[in-house]
Amino acid sequence: MNYNEALQLLKAHSQEHVLKFYDELTEEGKKELLTQIENIDWSIFDILAKKDVLAGRGTFAPLGALEIDEIESKKAEFEAKGIEALRDEKIAAVLLAGGQGTRLGLDKPKGTLNVGVNKTLYLFEAHIKWLLSVKEKCGSYVPLYIMTSDINNKDTVDFFEEHNYFGYDKAHVKFFIQEMAPAVDFNGKIYMAEKGKLALSPNGNGGWFRSMMRAGLVDEMKEKGIEYLTAFSVDNVLQKINDPCFVGATIISGADIGAKVVKKATDREKIGVLCLEDGKPSIVEYYEITDEMANLRDEKGQLAYVFGVILNYMFKLDKLIDLMNKDMPLHIVEKKVPYIDENGEKVKPEEPNGYKFETLILDMVHLMDSCLSYEVVREKEFAPIKNMTGVDSLESARELMKLNGMEF
Ligand code: UTP
């Protein structure tokens, strides 16, 4: 992108101030700033303009699940279907690894975290090991797409190279970079972190398919005959992505999306619950659940809003393509954003002074017409590492790994 193209783009969004210090930059600095402008997720501003229209929620109702007993009784049928689809390479997997992992406080990508005690086991390695076991069972590699961000892309790719992809055939692995979202002041003007640098952060885990499309990967997948995409988070060390039983059950159900769920540990657990909203699949966040919803019981006396999502989904590719014409809800978070003022002086605010924006994968569920809610055994498949200690931590994940007889 050249200067004039950038200026037009900025003008269209009333953000020309971003080029105020352009003439003071080195040639290299100018190029970098133009690249940042080119890579901004501008769709955020379009959504922001419609935010009042998009903000409201509908009427929630509980959604049951295909529960463990029933899955067990149909396992042979589900697995056979799943193995066939995986063998024919119809199911690709997308590892969402563009987050900053702020709660863990690492200065490297989260996937490079060593969860082992007596021997090394990196989070990335754990996922690859699992995918290799799927390959063993089905006879074909799962095409794996890894989403990174500008902040961690180089470290992530280097890490895979250094470890020789942990034995996975690298011809089946592709990296793509998610877009960045600028932080803005309370009037919607983009903050500059430095004279040649926007204040940017990754745009959340909801933009992954748009980023794939931008990277030209969707055409490639269609050509290869891929029909479904699974998406999963990097931080659940027990994540079983593309397991044939889940894959088969989702295909047989005919639903637009399959979602692995676990029973909530407590009625107030901080986990999004899969339910219906105005008759369509949706996820109600833990902070949106009223006491009445949290305590509601079904005819068997079980909690009605009980199945929490674990960021393990399987989407029909065609439905994801359709979704590109729809708006995603935008999550707006107040934040302290360090910036430079109009004189180019650095300011470090003590109080929140602006917003950062994210779209979230859980909102993609509501844009689908039907969803298979698929229960898995919590202790076997859900060990997210968000913090070093306490709830959802490295500590709690290690306990669960022990429980599963893993050597580490
Ligand atoms: P989280 O929402 O837990 O975010 O991500 P995080 O960045 O890992 O951690 P915190 O909140 O800063 O402590 C869930 C999954 O979504 C991915 C993460 O890498 C993780 O696999 N993610 C999140 C992205 O790929 N991009 C994003 O912009 C945000």
Tab-separated table of C-alpha atoms and ligand atoms in Angstrom:
chain	number	residue	atom	x	y	z
A	1	MET	CA	0.000	0.000	0.000
A	2	ASN	CA	1.391	3.435	-0.907
A	3	TYR	CA	0.919	6.761	0.906
A	4	ASN	CA	-2.029	7.915	-1.212
A	5	GLU	CA	-3.903	4.635	-0.859
A	6	ALA	CA	-3.388	4.756	2.909
A	7	LEU	CA	-4.613	8.347	3.031
A	8	GLN	CA	-7.789	7.465	1.115
A	9	LEU	CA	-8.475	4.539	3.413
A	10	LEU	CA	-7.917	6.664	6.512
A	11	LYS	CA	-10.064	9.491	5.145
A	12	ALA	CA	-12.904	7.070	4.552
A	13	HIS	CA	-12.809	6.302	8.282
A	14	SER	CA	-11.936	9.866	9.495
A	15	GLN	CA	-8.562	8.728	10.807
A	16	GLU	CA	-6.092	10.918	8.838
A	17	HIS	CA	-4.311	11.988	12.054
A	18	VAL	CA	-2.525	8.632	11.895
A	19	LEU	CA	-0.216	10.097	9.221
A	20	LYS	CA	0.603	13.265	11.193
A	21	PHE	CA	4.233	12.301	11.855
A	22	TYR	CA	4.725	10.398	8.589
A	23	ASP	CA	7.275	12.848	7.150
A	24	GLU	CA	9.485	12.481	10.234
A	25	LEU	CA	9.829	8.713	9.790
A	26	THR	CA	12.716	6.875	8.141
A	27	GLU	CA	11.996	5.098	4.852
A	28	GLU	CA	11.764	1.829	6.782
A	29	GLY	CA	9.444	3.412	9.382
A	30	LYS	CA	7.183	4.775	6.636
A	31	LYS	CA	6.877	1.336	5.083
A	32	GLU	CA	6.046	-0.238	8.437
A	33	LEU	CA	3.333	2.293	9.191
A	34	LEU	CA	1.720	1.772	5.780
A	35	THR	CA	1.763	-1.987	6.326
A	36	GLN	CA	0.077	-1.571	9.698
A	37	ILE	CA	-2.632	0.577	8.105
A	38	GLU	CA	-3.124	-2.004	5.372
A	39	ASN	CA	-3.553	-4.797	7.912
A	40	ILE	CA	-6.081	-3.113	10.154
A	41	ASP	CA	-9.346	-4.967	10.525
A	42	TRP	CA	-11.497	-2.094	9.220
A	43	SER	CA	-14.670	-4.189	9.454
A	44	ILE	CA	-14.605	-3.335	13.155
A	45	PHE	CA	-15.423	0.297	12.355
A	46	ASP	CA	-18.337	-0.757	10.170
A	47	ILE	CA	-19.693	-2.898	12.990
A	48	LEU	CA	-19.077	-0.108	15.479
A	49	ALA	CA	-21.263	2.189	13.414
A	50	LYS	CA	-24.103	-0.321	13.757
A	51	LYS	CA	-23.372	-1.241	17.357
A	52	ASP	CA	-26.736	-0.180	18.778
A	53	VAL	CA	-28.509	-2.388	16.277
A	54	LEU	CA	-26.327	-5.363	17.115
A	55	ALA	CA	-26.174	-5.037	20.889
A	56	GLY	CA	-29.484	-6.622	21.985
A	57	ARG	CA	-29.883	-10.264	22.943
A	58	GLY	CA	-32.965	-12.364	22.225
A	59	THR	CA	-34.891	-14.839	24.350
A	60	PHE	CA	-32.867	-17.708	25.733
A	61	ALA	CA	-34.044	-21.311	26.142
A	62	PRO	CA	-32.074	-24.395	27.252
A	63	LEU	CA	-30.521	-26.750	24.704
A	64	GLY	CA	-29.857	-30.385	25.589
A	65	ALA	CA	-26.915	-32.391	24.335
A	66	LEU	CA	-26.058	-35.719	22.838
A	67	GLU	CA	-24.971	-37.110	26.191
A	68	ILE	CA	-22.138	-39.468	26.996
A	69	ASP	CA	-24.281	-42.626	27.378
A	70	GLU	CA	-25.947	-42.146	24.035
A	71	ILE	CA	-22.621	-41.405	22.351
A	72	GLU	CA	-21.192	-44.622	23.844
A	73	SER	CA	-24.092	-46.648	22.496
A	74	LYS	CA	-23.576	-45.274	18.950
A	75	LYS	CA	-19.795	-45.071	19.078
A	76	ALA	CA	-19.110	-47.682	16.381
A	77	GLU	CA	-21.382	-45.933	13.870
A	78	PHE	CA	-20.023	-42.447	14.674
A	79	GLU	CA	-16.396	-43.551	14.574
A	80	ALA	CA	-16.748	-45.373	11.270
A	81	LYS	CA	-18.238	-42.263	9.664
A	82	GLY	CA	-15.558	-40.036	11.196
A	83	ILE	CA	-12.687	-42.263	10.128
A	84	GLU	CA	-13.990	-42.350	6.560
A	85	ALA	CA	-14.187	-38.523	6.376
A	86	LEU	CA	-10.768	-38.074	7.983
A	87	ARG	CA	-9.201	-40.658	5.709
A	88	ASP	CA	-10.602	-38.750	2.722
A	89	GLU	CA	-9.093	-35.523	4.148
A	90	LYS	CA	-12.451	-33.770	4.280
A	91	ILE	CA	-11.886	-32.266	7.738
A	92	ALA	CA	-9.227	-29.608	8.299
A	93	ALA	CA	-8.295	-28.224	11.714
A	94	VAL	CA	-7.608	-24.631	12.718
A	95	LEU	CA	-5.506	-23.981	15.783
A	96	LEU	CA	-6.257	-20.561	17.223
A	97	ALA	CA	-2.941	-19.365	18.561
A	98	GLY	CA	-3.003	-15.626	17.967
A	99	GLY	CA	-3.877	-14.605	21.535
A	100	GLN	CA	-1.524	-12.708	23.789
A	101	GLY	CA	-1.984	-14.936	26.830
A	102	THR	CA	-1.887	-11.894	29.094
A	103	ARG	CA	-3.097	-13.806	32.151
A	104	LEU	CA	-0.227	-16.284	31.868
A	105	GLY	CA	2.227	-13.432	31.481
A	106	LEU	CA	4.595	-15.206	29.079
A	107	ASP	CA	6.675	-13.221	26.618
A	108	LYS	CA	6.487	-16.084	24.112
A	109	PRO	CA	3.536	-17.725	22.325
A	110	LYS	CA	1.299	-19.667	24.725
A	111	GLY	CA	1.790	-22.855	22.711
A	112	THR	CA	5.491	-22.879	23.610
A	113	LEU	CA	4.630	-23.326	27.300
A	114	ASN	CA	6.230	-26.461	28.695
A	115	VAL	CA	3.572	-28.243	30.731
A	116	GLY	CA	5.856	-31.154	31.570
A	117	VAL	CA	7.533	-31.761	34.913
A	118	ASN	CA	9.959	-34.645	34.412
A	119	LYS	CA	10.140	-34.306	30.651
A	120	THR	CA	9.207	-31.567	28.250
A	121	LEU	CA	5.741	-31.420	26.789
A	122	TYR	CA	4.941	-28.148	25.049
A	123	LEU	CA	1.318	-27.216	24.472
A	124	PHE	CA	1.865	-27.213	20.705
A	125	GLU	CA	3.504	-30.617	21.011
A	126	ALA	CA	0.545	-32.031	22.953
A	127	HIS	CA	-1.825	-31.038	20.132
A	128	ILE	CA	0.462	-32.447	17.453
A	129	LYS	CA	0.796	-35.720	19.370
A	130	TRP	CA	-2.961	-35.997	19.456
A	131	LEU	CA	-3.251	-35.257	15.723
A	132	LEU	CA	-0.604	-37.887	15.017
A	133	SER	CA	-2.760	-40.397	16.895
A	134	VAL	CA	-5.692	-39.422	14.658
A	135	LYS	CA	-3.459	-39.968	11.628
A	136	GLU	CA	-2.489	-43.361	12.994
A	137	LYS	CA	-6.143	-44.329	13.312
A	138	CYS	CA	-7.422	-42.901	10.023
A	139	GLY	CA	-4.436	-43.219	7.714
A	140	SER	CA	-4.288	-39.579	6.565
A	141	TYR	CA	-2.836	-36.379	7.957
A	142	VAL	CA	-5.324	-33.762	9.098
A	143	PRO	CA	-4.594	-30.541	7.168
A	144	LEU	CA	-3.626	-28.170	9.987
A	145	TYR	CA	-3.910	-24.376	9.793
A	146	ILE	CA	-2.344	-22.374	12.595
A	147	MET	CA	-3.473	-18.828	13.269
A	148	THR	CA	-0.877	-16.485	14.728
A	149	SER	CA	-0.714	-12.724	15.086
A	150	ASP	CA	1.867	-10.151	13.974
A	151	ILE	CA	3.141	-10.272	17.544
A	152	ASN	CA	3.855	-14.000	17.764
A	153	ASN	CA	4.031	-15.286	14.187
A	154	LYS	CA	7.809	-15.434	13.876
A	155	ASP	CA	8.292	-17.070	17.285
A	156	THR	CA	5.603	-19.635	16.490
A	157	VAL	CA	6.933	-20.600	13.068
A	158	ASP	CA	10.515	-20.727	14.378
A	159	PHE	CA	9.398	-22.941	17.244
A	160	PHE	CA	7.769	-25.462	14.909
A	161	GLU	CA	10.820	-25.418	12.649
A	162	GLU	CA	13.232	-25.914	15.563
A	163	HIS	CA	11.227	-28.914	16.759
A	164	ASN	CA	10.781	-30.342	13.310
A	165	TYR	CA	6.995	-30.026	13.642
A	166	PHE	CA	7.134	-32.666	16.387
A	167	GLY	CA	7.071	-35.350	13.722
A	168	TYR	CA	4.067	-34.018	11.780
A	169	ASP	CA	4.556	-33.768	8.017
A	170	LYS	CA	5.063	-30.041	7.519
A	171	ALA	CA	3.497	-30.213	4.062
A	172	HIS	CA	0.191	-30.474	5.959
A	173	VAL	CA	0.767	-27.417	8.147
A	174	LYS	CA	0.067	-23.805	7.118
A	175	PHE	CA	0.343	-20.645	9.188
A	176	PHE	CA	-1.770	-17.546	8.672
A	177	ILE	CA	-1.801	-14.248	10.491
A	178	GLN	CA	-4.899	-12.734	12.057
A	179	GLU	CA	-5.659	-9.075	11.718
A	180	MET	CA	-4.973	-6.459	14.335
A	181	ALA	CA	-7.507	-4.073	15.777
A	182	PRO	CA	-6.531	-0.565	16.747
A	183	ALA	CA	-7.281	0.840	20.172
A	184	VAL	CA	-9.299	4.060	19.961
A	185	ASP	CA	-10.112	6.940	22.292
A	186	PHE	CA	-13.641	7.466	23.545
A	187	ASN	CA	-14.404	9.415	20.336
A	188	GLY	CA	-13.367	6.552	18.098
A	189	LYS	CA	-10.001	8.028	17.015
A	190	ILE	CA	-7.157	5.542	16.659
A	191	TYR	CA	-4.382	5.907	19.221
A	192	MET	CA	-0.757	6.036	18.093
A	193	ALA	CA	1.675	4.108	20.293
A	194	GLU	CA	4.631	5.853	18.633
A	195	LYS	CA	5.034	8.283	15.737
A	196	GLY	CA	5.201	5.410	13.299
A	197	LYS	CA	3.195	2.825	15.217
A	198	LEU	CA	-0.493	2.374	15.840
A	199	ALA	CA	-1.716	1.087	19.211
A	200	LEU	CA	-2.751	-2.385	18.052
A	201	SER	CA	-3.769	-5.714	19.535
A	202	PRO	CA	-5.009	-8.970	17.945
A	203	ASN	CA	-8.683	-8.668	16.911
A	204	GLY	CA	-9.959	-11.594	19.001
A	205	ASN	CA	-10.556	-15.225	18.103
A	206	GLY	CA	-13.691	-14.536	16.041
A	207	GLY	CA	-11.966	-13.248	12.901
A	208	TRP	CA	-10.110	-16.441	12.044
A	209	PHE	CA	-12.186	-17.442	9.045
A	210	ARG	CA	-12.101	-13.946	7.560
A	211	SER	CA	-8.310	-13.988	7.973
A	212	MET	CA	-8.140	-17.370	6.233
A	213	MET	CA	-10.162	-16.019	3.382
A	214	ARG	CA	-7.891	-12.988	3.103
A	215	ALA	CA	-4.890	-15.296	3.016
A	216	GLY	CA	-6.401	-17.173	0.058
A	217	LEU	CA	-6.727	-20.390	2.044
A	218	VAL	CA	-10.444	-20.877	1.552
A	219	ASP	CA	-10.213	-21.302	-2.226
A	220	GLU	CA	-7.425	-23.762	-1.650
A	221	MET	CA	-9.538	-25.753	0.806
A	222	LYS	CA	-12.486	-25.859	-1.573
A	223	GLU	CA	-10.199	-27.148	-4.310
A	224	LYS	CA	-8.914	-29.864	-2.021
A	225	GLY	CA	-12.473	-30.980	-1.277
A	226	ILE	CA	-12.442	-30.015	2.408
A	227	GLU	CA	-15.995	-29.921	3.752
A	228	TYR	CA	-15.618	-29.121	7.447
A	229	LEU	CA	-13.253	-27.063	9.589
A	230	THR	CA	-12.661	-27.722	13.227
A	231	ALA	CA	-11.389	-24.895	15.400
A	232	PHE	CA	-9.720	-25.206	18.769
A	233	SER	CA	-7.804	-23.264	21.390
A	234	VAL	CA	-4.138	-23.668	22.113
A	235	ASP	CA	-4.394	-23.700	25.886
A	236	ASN	CA	-6.447	-26.843	26.585
A	237	VAL	CA	-3.778	-29.498	26.979
A	238	LEU	CA	-6.361	-32.327	26.902
A	239	GLN	CA	-7.941	-31.015	23.710
A	240	LYS	CA	-8.964	-33.869	21.415
A	241	ILE	CA	-9.432	-32.198	18.084
A	242	ASN	CA	-10.909	-34.095	15.129
A	243	ASP	CA	-11.565	-37.185	17.176
A	244	PRO	CA	-13.340	-39.537	14.787
A	245	CYS	CA	-16.359	-40.104	17.040
A	246	PHE	CA	-17.151	-36.365	17.287
A	247	VAL	CA	-16.459	-35.868	13.582
A	248	GLY	CA	-18.773	-38.746	12.640
A	249	ALA	CA	-21.546	-37.666	15.028
A	250	THR	CA	-21.475	-34.110	13.630
A	251	ILE	CA	-21.630	-35.306	10.022
A	252	ILE	CA	-24.460	-37.751	10.743
A	253	SER	CA	-26.424	-35.062	12.627
A	254	GLY	CA	-26.380	-32.883	9.498
A	255	ALA	CA	-25.999	-29.813	11.752
A	256	ASP	CA	-24.143	-26.713	10.557
A	257	ILE	CA	-21.839	-26.959	13.518
A	258	GLY	CA	-20.848	-29.463	16.192
A	259	ALA	CA	-19.708	-28.187	19.590
A	260	LYS	CA	-18.075	-30.215	22.312
A	261	VAL	CA	-19.534	-29.385	25.701
A	262	VAL	CA	-18.960	-30.381	29.322
A	263	LYS	CA	-21.312	-30.336	32.274
A	264	LYS	CA	-20.705	-27.209	34.340
A	265	ALA	CA	-18.820	-27.866	37.572
A	266	THR	CA	-21.046	-25.437	39.508
A	267	ASP	CA	-24.139	-23.462	38.542
A	268	ARG	CA	-22.025	-20.288	38.509
A	269	GLU	CA	-18.941	-21.592	36.741
A	270	LYS	CA	-17.296	-18.999	34.476
A	271	ILE	CA	-17.978	-20.808	31.229
A	272	GLY	CA	-20.190	-19.958	28.250
A	273	VAL	CA	-23.300	-22.144	28.065
A	274	LEU	CA	-24.635	-23.546	24.819
A	275	CYS	CA	-28.350	-22.813	24.556
A	276	LEU	CA	-30.974	-21.456	22.161
A	277	GLU	CA	-31.513	-17.773	21.534
A	278	ASP	CA	-34.685	-16.994	19.597
A	279	GLY	CA	-34.715	-20.634	18.534
A	280	LYS	CA	-31.180	-20.625	17.119
A	281	PRO	CA	-28.033	-22.063	18.706
A	282	SER	CA	-26.195	-19.558	20.822
A	283	ILE	CA	-23.863	-19.167	23.746
A	284	VAL	CA	-24.854	-17.264	26.830
A	285	GLU	CA	-21.843	-15.937	28.706
A	286	TYR	CA	-21.511	-16.668	32.433
A	287	TYR	CA	-22.017	-12.982	33.276
A	288	GLU	CA	-25.248	-12.852	31.259
A	289	ILE	CA	-26.908	-15.765	33.082
A	290	THR	CA	-29.570	-14.608	35.518
A	291	ASP	CA	-30.104	-16.418	38.851
A	292	GLU	CA	-33.340	-17.770	37.451
A	293	MET	CA	-31.526	-19.296	34.463
A	294	ALA	CA	-28.658	-20.586	36.594
A	295	ASN	CA	-31.052	-22.439	38.915
A	296	LEU	CA	-33.589	-23.651	36.356
A	297	ARG	CA	-33.975	-27.457	36.364
A	298	ASP	CA	-35.274	-29.788	33.650
A	299	GLU	CA	-37.781	-32.613	34.100
A	300	LYS	CA	-34.997	-34.945	35.309
A	301	GLY	CA	-34.044	-32.440	38.000
A	302	GLN	CA	-30.752	-31.537	36.252
A	303	LEU	CA	-29.646	-27.937	35.745
A	304	ALA	CA	-31.203	-26.799	32.470
A	305	TYR	CA	-28.382	-24.468	31.394
A	306	VAL	CA	-25.674	-26.973	32.115
A	307	PHE	CA	-23.581	-27.597	29.018
A	308	GLY	CA	-20.557	-25.325	28.772
A	309	VAL	CA	-18.467	-24.909	25.612
A	310	ILE	CA	-14.755	-25.747	25.567
A	311	LEU	CA	-13.666	-24.095	22.326
A	312	ASN	CA	-13.746	-27.251	20.272
A	313	TYR	CA	-16.035	-26.813	17.275
A	314	MET	CA	-16.625	-28.322	13.853
A	315	PHE	CA	-18.123	-26.039	11.178
A	316	LYS	CA	-19.455	-26.784	7.706
A	317	LEU	CA	-17.131	-24.914	5.354
A	318	ASP	CA	-19.997	-23.700	3.159
A	319	LYS	CA	-21.765	-22.225	6.171
A	320	LEU	CA	-18.614	-20.347	7.165
A	321	ILE	CA	-18.445	-18.890	3.661
A	322	ASP	CA	-22.103	-17.730	3.965
A	323	LEU	CA	-21.281	-16.182	7.297
A	324	MET	CA	-18.904	-13.729	5.656
A	325	ASN	CA	-21.936	-11.673	4.605
A	326	LYS	CA	-23.135	-11.352	8.189
A	327	ASP	CA	-21.975	-9.026	10.967
A	328	MET	CA	-20.342	-10.447	14.052
A	329	PRO	CA	-21.111	-8.816	17.398
A	330	LEU	CA	-18.226	-6.653	18.494
A	331	HIS	CA	-16.954	-6.917	22.045
A	332	ILE	CA	-15.764	-3.560	23.241
A	333	VAL	CA	-13.430	-3.554	26.209
A	334	GLU	CA	-12.389	-0.404	28.113
A	335	LYS	CA	-8.638	-0.282	28.464
A	336	LYS	CA	-5.690	1.854	29.557
A	337	VAL	CA	-3.956	2.571	26.260
A	338	PRO	CA	-0.469	4.151	26.316
A	339	TYR	CA	-0.243	6.653	23.446
A	340	ILE	CA	1.494	9.725	22.049
A	341	ASP	CA	-0.320	13.068	22.134
A	342	GLU	CA	-0.520	15.573	19.274
A	343	ASN	CA	2.960	16.859	20.160
A	344	GLY	CA	4.413	13.385	19.919
A	345	GLU	CA	4.866	13.095	23.728
A	346	LYS	CA	4.287	9.694	25.324
A	347	VAL	CA	1.360	9.456	27.778
A	348	LYS	CA	0.772	6.545	30.170
A	349	PRO	CA	-2.793	6.782	31.437
A	350	GLU	CA	-3.734	5.870	35.020
A	351	GLU	CA	-7.380	5.255	34.106
A	352	PRO	CA	-9.004	3.592	31.079
A	353	ASN	CA	-8.844	6.087	28.237
A	354	GLY	CA	-10.212	4.106	25.321
A	355	TYR	CA	-11.481	0.887	23.854
A	356	LYS	CA	-10.042	-2.240	22.346
A	357	PHE	CA	-12.156	-4.439	20.089
A	358	GLU	CA	-12.558	-8.154	19.698
A	359	THR	CA	-14.847	-10.497	17.877
A	360	LEU	CA	-15.247	-13.926	19.460
A	361	ILE	CA	-15.631	-17.389	17.987
A	362	LEU	CA	-18.501	-18.153	20.356
A	363	ASP	CA	-20.601	-15.585	18.489
A	364	MET	CA	-20.186	-17.577	15.284
A	365	VAL	CA	-22.393	-20.272	16.795
A	366	HIS	CA	-25.425	-18.003	16.774
A	367	LEU	CA	-24.936	-17.288	13.087
A	368	MET	CA	-25.484	-20.971	12.309
A	369	ASP	CA	-28.953	-22.496	11.980
A	370	SER	CA	-28.355	-25.781	13.761
A	371	CYS	CA	-25.841	-27.152	16.227
A	372	LEU	CA	-25.004	-30.585	17.568
A	373	SER	CA	-24.200	-30.222	21.256
A	374	TYR	CA	-21.872	-33.139	22.010
A	375	GLU	CA	-20.998	-33.978	25.605
A	376	VAL	CA	-17.500	-35.116	26.563
A	377	VAL	CA	-16.071	-36.248	29.879
A	378	ARG	CA	-14.827	-33.087	31.486
A	379	GLU	CA	-11.855	-34.609	33.310
A	380	LYS	CA	-10.677	-36.234	30.086
A	381	GLU	CA	-10.960	-33.309	27.686
A	382	PHE	CA	-10.959	-29.995	29.493
A	383	ALA	CA	-7.827	-28.599	31.067
A	384	PRO	CA	-7.489	-25.002	29.913
A	385	ILE	CA	-4.413	-23.117	31.037
A	386	LYS	CA	-5.314	-19.470	31.463
A	387	ASN	CA	-3.268	-18.729	34.605
A	388	MET	CA	-0.156	-20.101	36.285
A	389	THR	CA	-1.963	-21.140	39.474
A	390	GLY	CA	-5.541	-21.536	40.728
A	391	VAL	CA	-8.595	-22.150	38.561
A	392	ASP	CA	-7.882	-23.079	34.906
A	393	SER	CA	-4.162	-23.003	35.433
A	394	LEU	CA	-0.964	-24.866	34.720
A	395	GLU	CA	-1.343	-26.294	38.217
A	396	SER	CA	-4.906	-27.578	37.704
A	397	ALA	CA	-4.041	-28.889	34.209
A	398	ARG	CA	-1.162	-30.927	35.637
A	399	GLU	CA	-3.554	-32.493	38.167
A	400	LEU	CA	-5.848	-33.513	35.316
A	401	MET	CA	-2.948	-34.846	33.247
A	402	LYS	CA	-2.003	-37.034	36.205
A	403	LEU	CA	-5.595	-38.229	36.512
A	404	ASN	CA	-5.455	-39.263	32.845
A	405	GLY	CA	-2.314	-41.289	33.404
A	406	MET	CA	-0.195	-39.030	31.208
A	407	GLU	CA	3.551	-39.198	31.744
A	408	PHE	CA	5.027	-35.734	31.880
B	1	UTP	P1	-8.288	-16.446	25.363
B	1	UTP	O1	-9.577	-15.752	25.211
B	1	UTP	O2	-8.090	-17.261	26.563
B	1	UTP	O3	-7.131	-15.349	25.213
B	1	UTP	O4	-8.052	-17.289	24.053
B	1	UTP	P2	-5.565	-15.470	25.382
B	1	UTP	O5	-4.968	-14.411	24.541
B	1	UTP	O6	-5.042	-16.846	25.109
B	1	UTP	O7	-5.311	-15.190	26.927
B	1	UTP	P3	-5.596	-13.870	27.796
B	1	UTP	O8	-7.085	-13.678	27.804
B	1	UTP	O9	-4.870	-12.726	27.131
B	1	UTP	O10	-5.024	-14.218	29.135
B	1	UTP	C1	-8.685	-18.503	23.730
B	1	UTP	C2	-8.031	-18.991	22.452
B	1	UTP	O11	-8.221	-18.038	21.411
B	1	UTP	C3	-6.971	-17.651	20.848
B	1	UTP	C4	-5.962	-17.913	21.943
B	1	UTP	O12	-4.663	-18.058	21.387
B	1	UTP	C5	-6.508	-19.173	22.579
B	1	UTP	O13	-6.154	-20.328	21.847
B	1	UTP	N1	-7.007	-16.225	20.469
B	1	UTP	C6	-7.435	-15.286	21.339
B	1	UTP	C7	-6.575	-15.891	19.213
B	1	UTP	O14	-6.179	-16.763	18.403
B	1	UTP	N2	-6.605	-14.566	18.861
B	1	UTP	C8	-7.016	-13.589	19.699
B	1	UTP	O15	-7.000	-12.395	19.313
B	1	UTP	C9	-7.443	-13.954	20.974
